[in-house]
Amino acid sequence: ICTKVSRKLHALSRVSQFMPFDRRKELLNAFILSQFGYCPLVWMFHSRKLNHRINTLHERALRILYQDNGSSFDTLLVKNESFRIHERNVQTLAIELYKVRYGISPKIMSHVFPINMNSRYIGGNEFSSRNVKSVNYGTDSLSHLGPKIWKLVPLEWKQLSLSKFTKKIRKWKPPCP
């Protein structure tokens, strides 16, 4: 994915000076940032080195879009009203947890995120946590991270409709658990 994005960014950088801002933004979203939106739950547990590479590519894309080589990455994100790729992945995970919680996701996802039947009150631990014995198949897994993310989502959002929940989550800057 990073190699594809890098090639597309190189091509965009060569022609970006001849394009208006709106066209550059369309191309950035359609051909570059969309690459990182493909199956994010599958690859979201990558190494710090790869996360740094993804952020570098994202920063480069925003620099090309705004033709700004002086601002920091965080400033460019605010200017673009966007989030880091990891934060977008966490938002996607929260939306998937909502779907599991209300039974509108595929059945297989209820095996990844089992609902805790012993939860007696709203806002409690709604998803079962498993005992972990290793990093690779324990703490670095969706089934372990999911309940932690769900606890971070504000309680009043959990009772909204899916479309309203999605709108709120897409504007939410999740803290790193």
PDB file of C-alpha atoms in Angstrom, residues 35-145:
ATOM      1  CA  GLN A  35      -5.616   3.367  -0.325  1.00  0.00           C
ATOM      2  CA  PHE A  36      -5.360   3.526   3.463  1.00  0.00           C
ATOM      3  CA  GLY A  37      -9.123   3.169   3.849  1.00  0.00           C
ATOM      4  CA  TYR A  38      -9.138  -0.303   2.287  1.00  0.00           C
ATOM      5  CA  CYS A  39      -9.610  -3.005   4.981  1.00  0.00           C
ATOM      6  CA  PRO A  40      -8.045  -0.965   7.800  1.00  0.00           C
ATOM      7  CA  LEU A  41      -9.057  -3.441  10.510  1.00  0.00           C
ATOM      8  CA  VAL A  42      -6.969  -6.129   8.849  1.00  0.00           C
ATOM      9  CA  TRP A  43      -3.702  -4.206   8.844  1.00  0.00           C
ATOM     10  CA  MET A  44      -4.096  -1.702  11.698  1.00  0.00           C
ATOM     11  CA  PHE A  45      -1.682  -3.609  13.979  1.00  0.00           C
ATOM     12  CA  HIS A  46       1.463  -2.831  12.070  1.00  0.00           C
ATOM     13  CA  SER A  47       4.847  -1.816  13.449  1.00  0.00           C
ATOM     14  CA  ARG A  48       5.832   1.661  14.626  1.00  0.00           C
ATOM     15  CA  LYS A  49       8.220   1.858  11.690  1.00  0.00           C
ATOM     16  CA  LEU A  50       5.383   1.277   9.222  1.00  0.00           C
ATOM     17  CA  ASN A  51       3.141   3.715  11.107  1.00  0.00           C
ATOM     18  CA  HIS A  52       5.879   6.342  10.756  1.00  0.00           C
ATOM     19  CA  ARG A  53       6.113   5.613   7.013  1.00  0.00           C
ATOM     20  CA  ILE A  54       2.337   5.969   6.610  1.00  0.00           C
ATOM     21  CA  ASN A  55       2.384   9.294   8.490  1.00  0.00           C
ATOM     22  CA  THR A  56       5.279  10.503   6.336  1.00  0.00           C
ATOM     23  CA  LEU A  57       3.323   9.683   3.166  1.00  0.00           C
ATOM     24  CA  HIS A  58       0.206  11.337   4.562  1.00  0.00           C
ATOM     25  CA  GLU A  59       2.219  14.445   5.444  1.00  0.00           C
ATOM     26  CA  ARG A  60       3.779  14.508   1.984  1.00  0.00           C
ATOM     27  CA  ALA A  61       0.325  14.268   0.418  1.00  0.00           C
ATOM     28  CA  LEU A  62      -0.934  17.210   2.479  1.00  0.00           C
ATOM     29  CA  ARG A  63       2.165  19.247   1.592  1.00  0.00           C
ATOM     30  CA  ILE A  64       1.463  18.652  -2.105  1.00  0.00           C
ATOM     31  CA  LEU A  65      -2.207  19.509  -1.650  1.00  0.00           C
ATOM     32  CA  TYR A  66      -1.588  22.809   0.136  1.00  0.00           C
ATOM     33  CA  GLN A  67       1.766  23.496  -1.540  1.00  0.00           C
ATOM     34  CA  ASP A  68       3.114  24.205   1.940  1.00  0.00           C
ATOM     35  CA  ASN A  69       6.577  22.993   2.933  1.00  0.00           C
ATOM     36  CA  GLY A  70       6.871  25.029   6.124  1.00  0.00           C
ATOM     37  CA  SER A  71       3.972  23.912   8.329  1.00  0.00           C
ATOM     38  CA  SER A  72       4.045  20.956  10.706  1.00  0.00           C
ATOM     39  CA  PHE A  73       2.075  17.779  10.035  1.00  0.00           C
ATOM     40  CA  ASP A  74      -0.389  18.628  12.833  1.00  0.00           C
ATOM     41  CA  THR A  75      -0.976  22.087  11.354  1.00  0.00           C
ATOM     42  CA  LEU A  76      -1.658  20.555   7.949  1.00  0.00           C
ATOM     43  CA  LEU A  77      -4.115  18.081   9.515  1.00  0.00           C
ATOM     44  CA  VAL A  78      -6.020  20.924  11.192  1.00  0.00           C
ATOM     45  CA  LYS A  79      -6.002  22.902   7.949  1.00  0.00           C
ATOM     46  CA  ASN A  80      -7.411  19.884   6.101  1.00  0.00           C
ATOM     47  CA  GLU A  81      -9.851  19.026   8.925  1.00  0.00           C
ATOM     48  CA  SER A  82      -8.576  15.436   8.840  1.00  0.00           C
ATOM     49  CA  PHE A  83      -6.985  12.877  11.111  1.00  0.00           C
ATOM     50  CA  ARG A  84      -3.925  10.676  11.091  1.00  0.00           C
ATOM     51  CA  ILE A  85      -4.460   7.315   9.404  1.00  0.00           C
ATOM     52  CA  HIS A  86      -4.245   5.488  12.757  1.00  0.00           C
ATOM     53  CA  GLU A  87      -6.969   7.728  14.193  1.00  0.00           C
ATOM     54  CA  ARG A  88      -9.157   7.011  11.155  1.00  0.00           C
ATOM     55  CA  ASN A  89      -8.615   3.289  11.759  1.00  0.00           C
ATOM     56  CA  VAL A  90      -9.707   3.650  15.395  1.00  0.00           C
ATOM     57  CA  GLN A  91     -12.803   5.549  14.235  1.00  0.00           C
ATOM     58  CA  THR A  92     -13.588   2.704  11.810  1.00  0.00           C
ATOM     59  CA  LEU A  93     -13.170   0.189  14.636  1.00  0.00           C
ATOM     60  CA  ALA A  94     -15.621   2.168  16.814  1.00  0.00           C
ATOM     61  CA  ILE A  95     -18.202   2.130  14.010  1.00  0.00           C
ATOM     62  CA  GLU A  96     -17.749  -1.628  13.591  1.00  0.00           C
ATOM     63  CA  LEU A  97     -18.221  -2.107  17.367  1.00  0.00           C
ATOM     64  CA  TYR A  98     -21.467  -0.119  17.171  1.00  0.00           C
ATOM     65  CA  LYS A  99     -22.696  -2.457  14.426  1.00  0.00           C
ATOM     66  CA  VAL A 100     -21.797  -5.525  16.499  1.00  0.00           C
ATOM     67  CA  ARG A 101     -23.451  -4.057  19.594  1.00  0.00           C
ATOM     68  CA  TYR A 102     -26.735  -3.535  17.746  1.00  0.00           C
ATOM     69  CA  GLY A 103     -26.605  -6.734  15.660  1.00  0.00           C
ATOM     70  CA  ILE A 104     -26.214  -5.128  12.230  1.00  0.00           C
ATOM     71  CA  SER A 105     -22.777  -6.474  11.368  1.00  0.00           C
ATOM     72  CA  PRO A 106     -21.913  -9.842   9.816  1.00  0.00           C
ATOM     73  CA  LYS A 107     -22.129 -12.767  12.262  1.00  0.00           C
ATOM     74  CA  ILE A 108     -18.389 -13.399  12.143  1.00  0.00           C
ATOM     75  CA  MET A 109     -17.763 -10.031  13.797  1.00  0.00           C
ATOM     76  CA  SER A 110     -19.747 -11.136  16.860  1.00  0.00           C
ATOM     77  CA  HIS A 111     -17.121 -13.870  17.294  1.00  0.00           C
ATOM     78  CA  VAL A 112     -14.329 -11.297  17.140  1.00  0.00           C
ATOM     79  CA  PHE A 113     -16.132  -8.970  19.570  1.00  0.00           C
ATOM     80  CA  PRO A 114     -18.349 -11.123  21.829  1.00  0.00           C
ATOM     81  CA  ILE A 115     -20.957  -9.162  23.767  1.00  0.00           C
ATOM     82  CA  ASN A 116     -20.760  -9.494  27.549  1.00  0.00           C
ATOM     83  CA  MET A 117     -24.090 -10.910  28.692  1.00  0.00           C
ATOM     84  CA  ASN A 118     -23.269 -10.163  32.356  1.00  0.00           C
ATOM     85  CA  SER A 119     -23.192  -6.390  31.884  1.00  0.00           C
ATOM     86  CA  ARG A 120     -25.969  -5.098  34.128  1.00  0.00           C
ATOM     87  CA  TYR A 121     -25.861  -1.400  33.357  1.00  0.00           C
ATOM     88  CA  ILE A 122     -25.482   0.785  30.297  1.00  0.00           C
ATOM     89  CA  GLY A 123     -21.965   2.065  29.881  1.00  0.00           C
ATOM     90  CA  GLY A 124     -20.394  -0.945  31.563  1.00  0.00           C
ATOM     91  CA  ASN A 125     -18.098  -3.388  29.855  1.00  0.00           C
ATOM     92  CA  GLU A 126     -20.450  -4.328  27.004  1.00  0.00           C
ATOM     93  CA  PHE A 127     -17.865  -6.465  25.197  1.00  0.00           C
ATOM     94  CA  SER A 128     -16.121  -9.478  26.702  1.00  0.00           C
ATOM     95  CA  SER A 129     -12.390  -9.227  27.145  1.00  0.00           C
ATOM     96  CA  ARG A 130     -10.258 -12.305  26.769  1.00  0.00           C
ATOM     97  CA  ASN A 131      -7.323 -13.260  28.929  1.00  0.00           C
ATOM     98  CA  VAL A 132      -4.204 -12.530  26.943  1.00  0.00           C
ATOM     99  CA  LYS A 133      -1.051 -14.612  27.069  1.00  0.00           C
ATOM    100  CA  SER A 134       1.081 -12.964  24.396  1.00  0.00           C
ATOM    101  CA  VAL A 135       1.513  -9.733  22.510  1.00  0.00           C
ATOM    102  CA  ASN A 136       0.954 -10.952  18.939  1.00  0.00           C
ATOM    103  CA  TYR A 137      -2.229 -12.913  19.616  1.00  0.00           C
ATOM    104  CA  GLY A 138      -3.296 -11.032  22.728  1.00  0.00           C
ATOM    105  CA  THR A 139      -2.717  -7.352  23.306  1.00  0.00           C
ATOM    106  CA  ASP A 140      -2.119  -6.679  19.593  1.00  0.00           C
ATOM    107  CA  SER A 141      -5.445  -8.052  18.418  1.00  0.00           C
ATOM    108  CA  LEU A 142      -8.812  -6.605  17.476  1.00  0.00           C
ATOM    109  CA  SER A 143     -10.660  -8.573  20.148  1.00  0.00           C
ATOM    110  CA  HIS A 144      -8.440  -7.017  22.839  1.00  0.00           C
ATOM    111  CA  LEU A 145      -8.427  -3.446  21.491  1.00  0.00           C
TER     112      LEU A 145
END
